[in-house]
Short mmCIF file of C-alpha atoms in Angstrom, two decimals:
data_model
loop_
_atom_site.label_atom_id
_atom_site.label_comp_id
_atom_site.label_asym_id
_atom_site.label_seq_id
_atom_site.Cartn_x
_atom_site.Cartn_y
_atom_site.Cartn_z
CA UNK A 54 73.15 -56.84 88.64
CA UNK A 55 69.39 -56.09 88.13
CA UNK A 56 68.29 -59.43 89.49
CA UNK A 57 70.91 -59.52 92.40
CA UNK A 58 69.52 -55.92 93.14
CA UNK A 59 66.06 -57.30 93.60
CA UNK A 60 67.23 -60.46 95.52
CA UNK A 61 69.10 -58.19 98.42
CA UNK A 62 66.20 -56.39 98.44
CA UNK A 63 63.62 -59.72 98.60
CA UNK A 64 66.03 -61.12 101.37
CA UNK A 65 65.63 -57.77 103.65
CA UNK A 66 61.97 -57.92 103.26
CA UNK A 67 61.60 -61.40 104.15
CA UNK A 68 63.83 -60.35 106.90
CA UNK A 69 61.36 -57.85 108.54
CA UNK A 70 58.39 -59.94 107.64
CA UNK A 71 60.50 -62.80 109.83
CA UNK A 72 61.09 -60.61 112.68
CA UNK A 73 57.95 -58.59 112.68
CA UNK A 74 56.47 -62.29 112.94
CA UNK A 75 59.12 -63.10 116.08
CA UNK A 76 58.28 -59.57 117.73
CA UNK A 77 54.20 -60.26 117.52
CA UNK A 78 54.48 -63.39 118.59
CA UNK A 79 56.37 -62.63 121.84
CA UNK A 80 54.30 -60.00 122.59
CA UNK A 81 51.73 -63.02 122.66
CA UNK A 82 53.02 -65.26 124.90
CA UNK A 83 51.71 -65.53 128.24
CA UNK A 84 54.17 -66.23 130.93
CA UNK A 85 52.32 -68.34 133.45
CA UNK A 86 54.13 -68.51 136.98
CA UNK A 87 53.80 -71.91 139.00
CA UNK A 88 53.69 -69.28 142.36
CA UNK A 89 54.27 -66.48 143.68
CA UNK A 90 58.07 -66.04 144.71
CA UNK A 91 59.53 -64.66 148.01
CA UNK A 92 56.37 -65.02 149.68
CA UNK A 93 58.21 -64.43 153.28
CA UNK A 94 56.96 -63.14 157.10
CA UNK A 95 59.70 -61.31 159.62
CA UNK A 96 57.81 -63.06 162.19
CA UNK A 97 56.91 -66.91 161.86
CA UNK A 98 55.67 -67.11 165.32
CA UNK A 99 53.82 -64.20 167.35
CA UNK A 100 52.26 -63.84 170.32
CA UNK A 101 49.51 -61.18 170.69
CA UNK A 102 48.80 -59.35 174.20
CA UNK A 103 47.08 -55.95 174.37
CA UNK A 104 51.53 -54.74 175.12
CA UNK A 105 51.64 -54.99 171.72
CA UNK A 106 48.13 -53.91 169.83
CA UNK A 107 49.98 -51.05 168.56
CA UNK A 108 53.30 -52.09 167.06
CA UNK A 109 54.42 -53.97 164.11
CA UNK A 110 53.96 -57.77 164.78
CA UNK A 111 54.49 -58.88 161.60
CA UNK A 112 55.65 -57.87 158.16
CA UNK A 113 54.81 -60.13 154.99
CA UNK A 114 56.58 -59.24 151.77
CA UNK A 115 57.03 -61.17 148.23
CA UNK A 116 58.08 -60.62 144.73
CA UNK A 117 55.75 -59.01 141.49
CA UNK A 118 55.45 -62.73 139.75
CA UNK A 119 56.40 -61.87 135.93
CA UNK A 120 53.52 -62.53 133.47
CA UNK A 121 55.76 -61.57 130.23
CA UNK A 122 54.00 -58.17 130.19
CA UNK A 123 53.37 -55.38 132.31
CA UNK A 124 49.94 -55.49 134.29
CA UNK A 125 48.26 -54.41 137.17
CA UNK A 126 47.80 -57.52 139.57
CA UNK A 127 45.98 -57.47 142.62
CA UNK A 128 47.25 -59.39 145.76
CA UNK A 129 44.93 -61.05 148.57
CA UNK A 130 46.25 -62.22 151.97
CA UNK A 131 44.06 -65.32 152.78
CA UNK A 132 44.01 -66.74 156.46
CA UNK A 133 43.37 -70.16 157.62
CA UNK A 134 44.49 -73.45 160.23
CA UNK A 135 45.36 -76.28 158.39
CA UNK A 136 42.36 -78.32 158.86
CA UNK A 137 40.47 -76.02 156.61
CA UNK A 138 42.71 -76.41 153.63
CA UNK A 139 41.94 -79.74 152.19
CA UNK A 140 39.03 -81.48 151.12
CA UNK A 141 35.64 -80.46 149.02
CA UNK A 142 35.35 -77.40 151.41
CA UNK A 143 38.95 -76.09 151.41
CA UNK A 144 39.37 -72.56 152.49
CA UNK A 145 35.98 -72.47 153.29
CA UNK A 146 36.34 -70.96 156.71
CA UNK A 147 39.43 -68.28 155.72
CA UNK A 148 39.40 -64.58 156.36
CA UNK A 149 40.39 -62.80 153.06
CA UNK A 150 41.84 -59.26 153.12
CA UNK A 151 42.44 -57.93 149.57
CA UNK A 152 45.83 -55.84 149.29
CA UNK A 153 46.33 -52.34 147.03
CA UNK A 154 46.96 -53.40 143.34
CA UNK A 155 50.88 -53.99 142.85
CA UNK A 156 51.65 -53.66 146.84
CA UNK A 157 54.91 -56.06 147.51
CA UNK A 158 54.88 -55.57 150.86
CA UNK A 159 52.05 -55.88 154.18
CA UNK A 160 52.70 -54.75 158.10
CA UNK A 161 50.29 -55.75 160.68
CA UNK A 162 50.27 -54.39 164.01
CA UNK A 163 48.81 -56.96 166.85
CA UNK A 164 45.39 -55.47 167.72
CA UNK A 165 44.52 -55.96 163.53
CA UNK A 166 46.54 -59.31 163.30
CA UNK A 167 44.55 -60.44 166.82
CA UNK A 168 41.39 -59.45 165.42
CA UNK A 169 42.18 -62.21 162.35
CA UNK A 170 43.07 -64.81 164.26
CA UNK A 171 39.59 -64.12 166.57
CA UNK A 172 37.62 -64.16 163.46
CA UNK A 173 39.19 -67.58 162.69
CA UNK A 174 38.09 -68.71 166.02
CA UNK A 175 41.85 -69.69 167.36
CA UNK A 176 41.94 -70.94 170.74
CA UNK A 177 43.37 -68.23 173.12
CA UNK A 178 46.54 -67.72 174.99
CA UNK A 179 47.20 -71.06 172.98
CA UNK A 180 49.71 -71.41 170.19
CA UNK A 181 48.12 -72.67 167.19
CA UNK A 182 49.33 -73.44 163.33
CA UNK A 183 47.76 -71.26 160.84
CA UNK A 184 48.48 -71.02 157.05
CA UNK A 185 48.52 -67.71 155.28
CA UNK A 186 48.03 -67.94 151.61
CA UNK A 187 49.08 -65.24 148.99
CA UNK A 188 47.04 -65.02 145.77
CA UNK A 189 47.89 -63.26 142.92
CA UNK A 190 45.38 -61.65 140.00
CA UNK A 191 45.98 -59.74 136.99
CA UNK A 192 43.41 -57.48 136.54
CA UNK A 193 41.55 -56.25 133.27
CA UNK A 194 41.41 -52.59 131.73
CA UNK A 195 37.88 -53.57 131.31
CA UNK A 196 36.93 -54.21 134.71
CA UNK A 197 35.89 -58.02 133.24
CA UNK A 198 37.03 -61.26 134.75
CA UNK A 199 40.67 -62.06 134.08
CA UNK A 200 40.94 -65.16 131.89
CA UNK A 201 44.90 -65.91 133.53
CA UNK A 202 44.74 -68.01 136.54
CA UNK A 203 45.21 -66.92 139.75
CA UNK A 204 48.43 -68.03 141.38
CA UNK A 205 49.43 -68.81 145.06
CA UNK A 206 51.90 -69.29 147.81
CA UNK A 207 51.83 -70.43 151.28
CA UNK A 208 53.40 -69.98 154.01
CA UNK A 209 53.12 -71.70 157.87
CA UNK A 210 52.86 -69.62 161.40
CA UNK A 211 52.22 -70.40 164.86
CA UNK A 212 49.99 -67.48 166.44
CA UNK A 213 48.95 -67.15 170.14
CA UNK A 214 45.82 -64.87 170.51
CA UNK A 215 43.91 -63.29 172.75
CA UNK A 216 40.43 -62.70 173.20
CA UNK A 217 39.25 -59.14 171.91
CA UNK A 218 35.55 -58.28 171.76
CA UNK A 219 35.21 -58.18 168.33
CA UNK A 220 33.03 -55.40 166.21
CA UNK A 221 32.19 -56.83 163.42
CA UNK A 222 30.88 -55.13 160.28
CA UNK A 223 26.62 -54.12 160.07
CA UNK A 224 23.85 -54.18 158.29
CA UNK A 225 21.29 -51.87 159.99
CA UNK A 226 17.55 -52.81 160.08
CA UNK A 227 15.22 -49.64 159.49
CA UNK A 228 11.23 -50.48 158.96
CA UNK A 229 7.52 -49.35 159.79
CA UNK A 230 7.56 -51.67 162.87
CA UNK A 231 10.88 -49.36 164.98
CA UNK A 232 10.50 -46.64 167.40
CA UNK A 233 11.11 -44.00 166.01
CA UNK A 234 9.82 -45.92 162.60
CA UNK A 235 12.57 -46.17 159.68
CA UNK A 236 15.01 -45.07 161.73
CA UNK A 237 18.42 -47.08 161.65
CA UNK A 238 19.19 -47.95 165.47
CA UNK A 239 22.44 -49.10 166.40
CA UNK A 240 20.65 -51.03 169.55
CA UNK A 241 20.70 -54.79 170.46
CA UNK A 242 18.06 -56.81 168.24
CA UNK A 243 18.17 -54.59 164.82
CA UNK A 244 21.81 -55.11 163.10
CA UNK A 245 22.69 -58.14 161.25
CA UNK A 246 26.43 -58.73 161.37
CA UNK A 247 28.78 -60.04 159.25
CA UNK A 248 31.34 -62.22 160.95
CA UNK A 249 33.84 -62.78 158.11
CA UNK A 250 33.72 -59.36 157.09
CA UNK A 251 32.45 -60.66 153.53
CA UNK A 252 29.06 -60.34 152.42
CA UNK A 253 26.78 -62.60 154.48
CA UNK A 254 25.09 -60.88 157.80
CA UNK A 255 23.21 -62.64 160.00
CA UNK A 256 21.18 -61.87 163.47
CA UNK A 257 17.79 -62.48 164.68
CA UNK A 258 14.91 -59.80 164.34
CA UNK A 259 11.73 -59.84 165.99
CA UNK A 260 8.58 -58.98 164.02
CA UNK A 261 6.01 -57.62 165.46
CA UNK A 262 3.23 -57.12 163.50
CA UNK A 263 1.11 -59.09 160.61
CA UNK A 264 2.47 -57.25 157.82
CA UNK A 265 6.48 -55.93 158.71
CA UNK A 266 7.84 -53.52 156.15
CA UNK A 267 11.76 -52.99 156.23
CA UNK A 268 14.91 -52.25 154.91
CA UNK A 269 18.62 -53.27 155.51
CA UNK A 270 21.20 -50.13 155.87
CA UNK A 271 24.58 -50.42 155.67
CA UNK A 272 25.27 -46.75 157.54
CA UNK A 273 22.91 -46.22 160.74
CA UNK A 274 21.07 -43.29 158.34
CA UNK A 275 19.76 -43.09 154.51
CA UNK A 276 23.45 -42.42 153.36
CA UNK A 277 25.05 -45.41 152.51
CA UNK A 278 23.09 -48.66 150.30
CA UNK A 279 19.88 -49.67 151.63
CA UNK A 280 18.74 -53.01 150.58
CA UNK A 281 15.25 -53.34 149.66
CA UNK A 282 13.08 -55.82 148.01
CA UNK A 283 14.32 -57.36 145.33
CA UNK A 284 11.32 -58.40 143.44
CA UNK A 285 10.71 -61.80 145.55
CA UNK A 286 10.51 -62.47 148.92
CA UNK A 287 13.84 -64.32 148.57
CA UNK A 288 16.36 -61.73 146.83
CA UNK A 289 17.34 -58.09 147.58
CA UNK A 290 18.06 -54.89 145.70
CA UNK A 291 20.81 -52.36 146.33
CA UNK A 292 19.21 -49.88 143.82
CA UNK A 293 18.16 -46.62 144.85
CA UNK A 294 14.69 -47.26 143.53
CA UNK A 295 13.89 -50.48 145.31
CA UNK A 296 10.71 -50.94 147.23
CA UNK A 297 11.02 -52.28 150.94
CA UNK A 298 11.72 -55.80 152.22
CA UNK A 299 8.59 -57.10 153.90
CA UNK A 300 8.08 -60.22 156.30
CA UNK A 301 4.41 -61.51 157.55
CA UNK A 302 4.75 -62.29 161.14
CA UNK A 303 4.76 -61.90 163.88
CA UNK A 304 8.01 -63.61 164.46
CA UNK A 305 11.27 -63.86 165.65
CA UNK A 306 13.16 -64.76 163.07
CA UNK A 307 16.86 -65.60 162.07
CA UNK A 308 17.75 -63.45 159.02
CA UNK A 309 20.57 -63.93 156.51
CA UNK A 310 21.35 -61.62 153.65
CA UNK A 311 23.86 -62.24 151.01
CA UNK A 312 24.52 -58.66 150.03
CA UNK A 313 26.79 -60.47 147.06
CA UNK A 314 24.20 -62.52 145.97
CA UNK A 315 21.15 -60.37 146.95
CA UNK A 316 19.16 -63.14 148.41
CA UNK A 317 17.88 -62.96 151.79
CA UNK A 318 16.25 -66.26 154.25
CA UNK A 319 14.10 -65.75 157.17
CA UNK A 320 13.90 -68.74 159.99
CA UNK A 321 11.32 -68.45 162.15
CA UNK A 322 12.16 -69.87 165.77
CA UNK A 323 10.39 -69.77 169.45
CA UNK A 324 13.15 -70.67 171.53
CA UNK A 325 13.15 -73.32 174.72
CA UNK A 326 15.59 -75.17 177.16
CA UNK A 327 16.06 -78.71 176.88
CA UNK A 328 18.56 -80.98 178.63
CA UNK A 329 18.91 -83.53 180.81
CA UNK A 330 16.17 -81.76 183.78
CA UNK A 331 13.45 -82.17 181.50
CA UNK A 332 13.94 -85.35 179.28
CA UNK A 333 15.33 -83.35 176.41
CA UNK A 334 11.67 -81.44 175.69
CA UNK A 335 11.38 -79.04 172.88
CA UNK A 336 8.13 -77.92 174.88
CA UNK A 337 8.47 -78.49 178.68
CA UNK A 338 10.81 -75.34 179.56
CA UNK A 339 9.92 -72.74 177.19
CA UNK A 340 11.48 -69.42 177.14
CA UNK A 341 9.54 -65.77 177.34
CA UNK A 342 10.93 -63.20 174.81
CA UNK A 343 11.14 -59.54 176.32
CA UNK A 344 10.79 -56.43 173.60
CA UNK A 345 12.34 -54.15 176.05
CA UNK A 346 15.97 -56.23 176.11
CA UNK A 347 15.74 -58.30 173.17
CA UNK A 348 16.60 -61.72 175.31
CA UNK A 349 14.47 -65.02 176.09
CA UNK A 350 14.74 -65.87 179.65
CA UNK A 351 13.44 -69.23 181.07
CA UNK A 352 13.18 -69.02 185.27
CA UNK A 353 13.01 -71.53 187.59
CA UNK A 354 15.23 -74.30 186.23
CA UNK A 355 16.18 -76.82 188.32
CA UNK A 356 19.61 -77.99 186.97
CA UNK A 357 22.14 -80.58 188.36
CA UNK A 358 25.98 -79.89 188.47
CA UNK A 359 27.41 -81.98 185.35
CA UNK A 360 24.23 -82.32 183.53
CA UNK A 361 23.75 -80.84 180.04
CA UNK A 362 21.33 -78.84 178.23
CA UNK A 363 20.88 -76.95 174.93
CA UNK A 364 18.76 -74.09 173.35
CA UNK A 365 16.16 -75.39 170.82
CA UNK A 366 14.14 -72.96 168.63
CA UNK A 367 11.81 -75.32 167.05
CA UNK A 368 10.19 -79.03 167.93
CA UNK A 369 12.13 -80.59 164.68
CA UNK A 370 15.86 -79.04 166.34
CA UNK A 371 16.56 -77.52 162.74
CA UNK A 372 17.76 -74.68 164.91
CA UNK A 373 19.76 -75.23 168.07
CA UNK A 374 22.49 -73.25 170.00
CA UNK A 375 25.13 -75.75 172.06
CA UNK A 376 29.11 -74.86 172.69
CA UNK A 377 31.84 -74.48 170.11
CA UNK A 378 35.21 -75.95 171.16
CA UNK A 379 36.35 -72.60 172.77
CA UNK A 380 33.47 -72.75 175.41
CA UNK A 381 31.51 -70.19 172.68
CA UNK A 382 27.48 -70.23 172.08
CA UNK A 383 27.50 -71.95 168.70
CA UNK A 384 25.03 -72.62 166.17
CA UNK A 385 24.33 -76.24 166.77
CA UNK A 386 27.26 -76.50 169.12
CA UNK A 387 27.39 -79.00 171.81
CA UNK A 388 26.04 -79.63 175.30
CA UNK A 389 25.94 -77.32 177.77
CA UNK A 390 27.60 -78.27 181.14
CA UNK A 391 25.48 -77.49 184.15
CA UNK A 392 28.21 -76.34 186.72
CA UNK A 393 26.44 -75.78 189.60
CA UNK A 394 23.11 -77.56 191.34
CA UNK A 395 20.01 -75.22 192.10
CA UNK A 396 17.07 -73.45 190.40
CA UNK A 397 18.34 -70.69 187.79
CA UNK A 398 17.48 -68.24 185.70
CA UNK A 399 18.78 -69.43 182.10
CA UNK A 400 18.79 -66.54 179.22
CA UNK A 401 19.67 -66.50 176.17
CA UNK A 402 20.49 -63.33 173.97
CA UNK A 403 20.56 -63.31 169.99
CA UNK A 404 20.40 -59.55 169.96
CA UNK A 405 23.72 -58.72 169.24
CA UNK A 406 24.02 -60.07 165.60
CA UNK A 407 26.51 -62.84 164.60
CA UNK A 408 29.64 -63.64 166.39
CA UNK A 409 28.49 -62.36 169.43
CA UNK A 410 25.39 -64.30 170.46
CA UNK A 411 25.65 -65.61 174.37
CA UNK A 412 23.95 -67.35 177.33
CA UNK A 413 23.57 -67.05 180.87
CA UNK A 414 22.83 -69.37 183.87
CA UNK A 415 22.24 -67.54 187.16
#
């Protein structure tokens, strides 16, 4: 009886080693969704018109993708044609909007959804095919990478815009060189502008002096992060203690800062007209920069109806403003169509930051 006393009792403790084993191991076992299911919009196709800026022109919802535990997961809505999505580039051009952690569910009324398809540079009053991708996250108590891949769905729309002067968001230039001096101005010619609302600004500053002392703001006063130097004349510092960004001109430069990756470029330019009227010179139709409106004008150019021309900012053409496909000034864009014969008055104006740069023949 003894040893049939200590077998029952062997047998039950191999028993809970056996399911303790079972339990631990489940608990281990990552549960790794091929996508995210459900992903579904009320509204495949929608036309945007300033009737409807303020309702509800779409809804997107989708179902919490189960991981085999509970965690927080963070959703982002990624935007995008179709063109974009392939190749060594993919998504490279998409307009990412990250969604509150564990959301299911995301309404947009027209004037925000209008303002997306803008930023993807859509074609307007035109229906176009754009792809909407969800991606899922889990996020870690730490705060440190997540080590489980991200998952995805996509979904296909058909959007007509409508073209919306767009505000995009700033970086505000304060420095020795301003009037007042380091103040933040929200003017034409000192805010850098970030077109995809992610962390690369761009615009074109002129630099007056020899020796041009600065910082980049992200509030128009000392409240919010000012970017300073970031111990080369390459990278930039967020920190509170950082000395100031400085730039030997003078010079009217393009400047790019990568608030992400703290780096910072300067492109010195000294823009002219070339075309068709003048041989394609870099040199024979320069422009005249004015400090009081922050635009180069050119006068007296004799251009023939049909003829082309583009804006060149250096002999070499490593910087060059032509038409997008929309009719747009473009970095490195395309010919310029003439459409009228006479003597004009070209100007172009880089003051306004990225996204909203422009020309004008009169």
């Amino acid at each position: 009886m003894q040893i049939r006393k200590h077998g029952i009792l062997f047998s039950i403790g191999l028993a809970c080693i056996i399911n303790s084993c079972t339990k631990n191991d489940t608990n281990a076992v990552l549960n790794a969704p091929e996508s995210v299911t459900g992903f579904t919009t009320t509204a495949p196709t929608v036309v945007l018109t300033s009737a409807n800026d303020s309702m509800t022109v779409t809804d997107f919802k989708w179902q919490a993708p189960s991981y085999g535990f509970q965690a927080a997961t963070t959703y982002t809505m990624i935007f995008d044609t179709p063109a974009d999505t392939s190749g060594t580039n993919a998504w490279g051009n998409a307009i990412k909007m990250t969604m509150p952690t564990n959301s299911l569910e995301k309404s947009f009324l027209g004037m925000d959804f209008n303002t997306i398809m803008n930023q993807l540079g859509l074609p307007f009053e035109v229906a176009s095919p754009v792809v909407v991708r969800l991606k899922s996250d889990i996020n870690q108590s730490t705060g440190a990478t997540s080590t489980v891949p991200s998952i995805y769905s996509d979904l296909g729309m058909t959007v007509t815009p409508y073209q919306v002067i767009l505000i995009y968001p700033k970086l505000y230039v304060a420095g020795d060189f301003l009037v007042p001096n380091w103040t933040q101005l929200d003017q034409p010619g000192w805010t850098l502008a970030s077109v995809k609302s992610d962390s690369y600004y761009e615009g074109y500053v002129n630099f007056p002096n020899t020796g041009n002392s600065f910082k980049l703001c992200t509030l128009p006063s000392w409240n919010g992060i000012n970017y300073g130097w970031g111990g080369t004349g390459t990278t930039i510092s967020g920190s509170s203690t950082a000395g100031n960004c400085y730039f030997g001109g003078p010079g009217y430069c393009k400047v790019a800062a990568d608030v992400k990756a703290l780096t910072i470029s300067y492109t010195p330019t000294n823009w002219a007209v070339a075309g068709d009227f003048n041989a394609w010179s870099t040199s024979a139709t320069p422009m005249t920069f004015s400090t009081v409106t922050n635009q180069w004008t050119a006068t007296n150019v004799s251009l023939t109806a049909g003829s082309t021309f583009k804006f060149v900012g250096d002999p070499g053409w490593a910087s060059s403003f032509g038409l997008d496909s929309k009719g747009n000034l473009a970095f490195g864009g395309g010919n310029i169509i003439a459409a009228k014969t006479g003597v004009f008055t070209v100007t172009l104006d880089l003051s306004q930051g990225a996204g909203n740069y422009s020309y004008s023949v009169k």
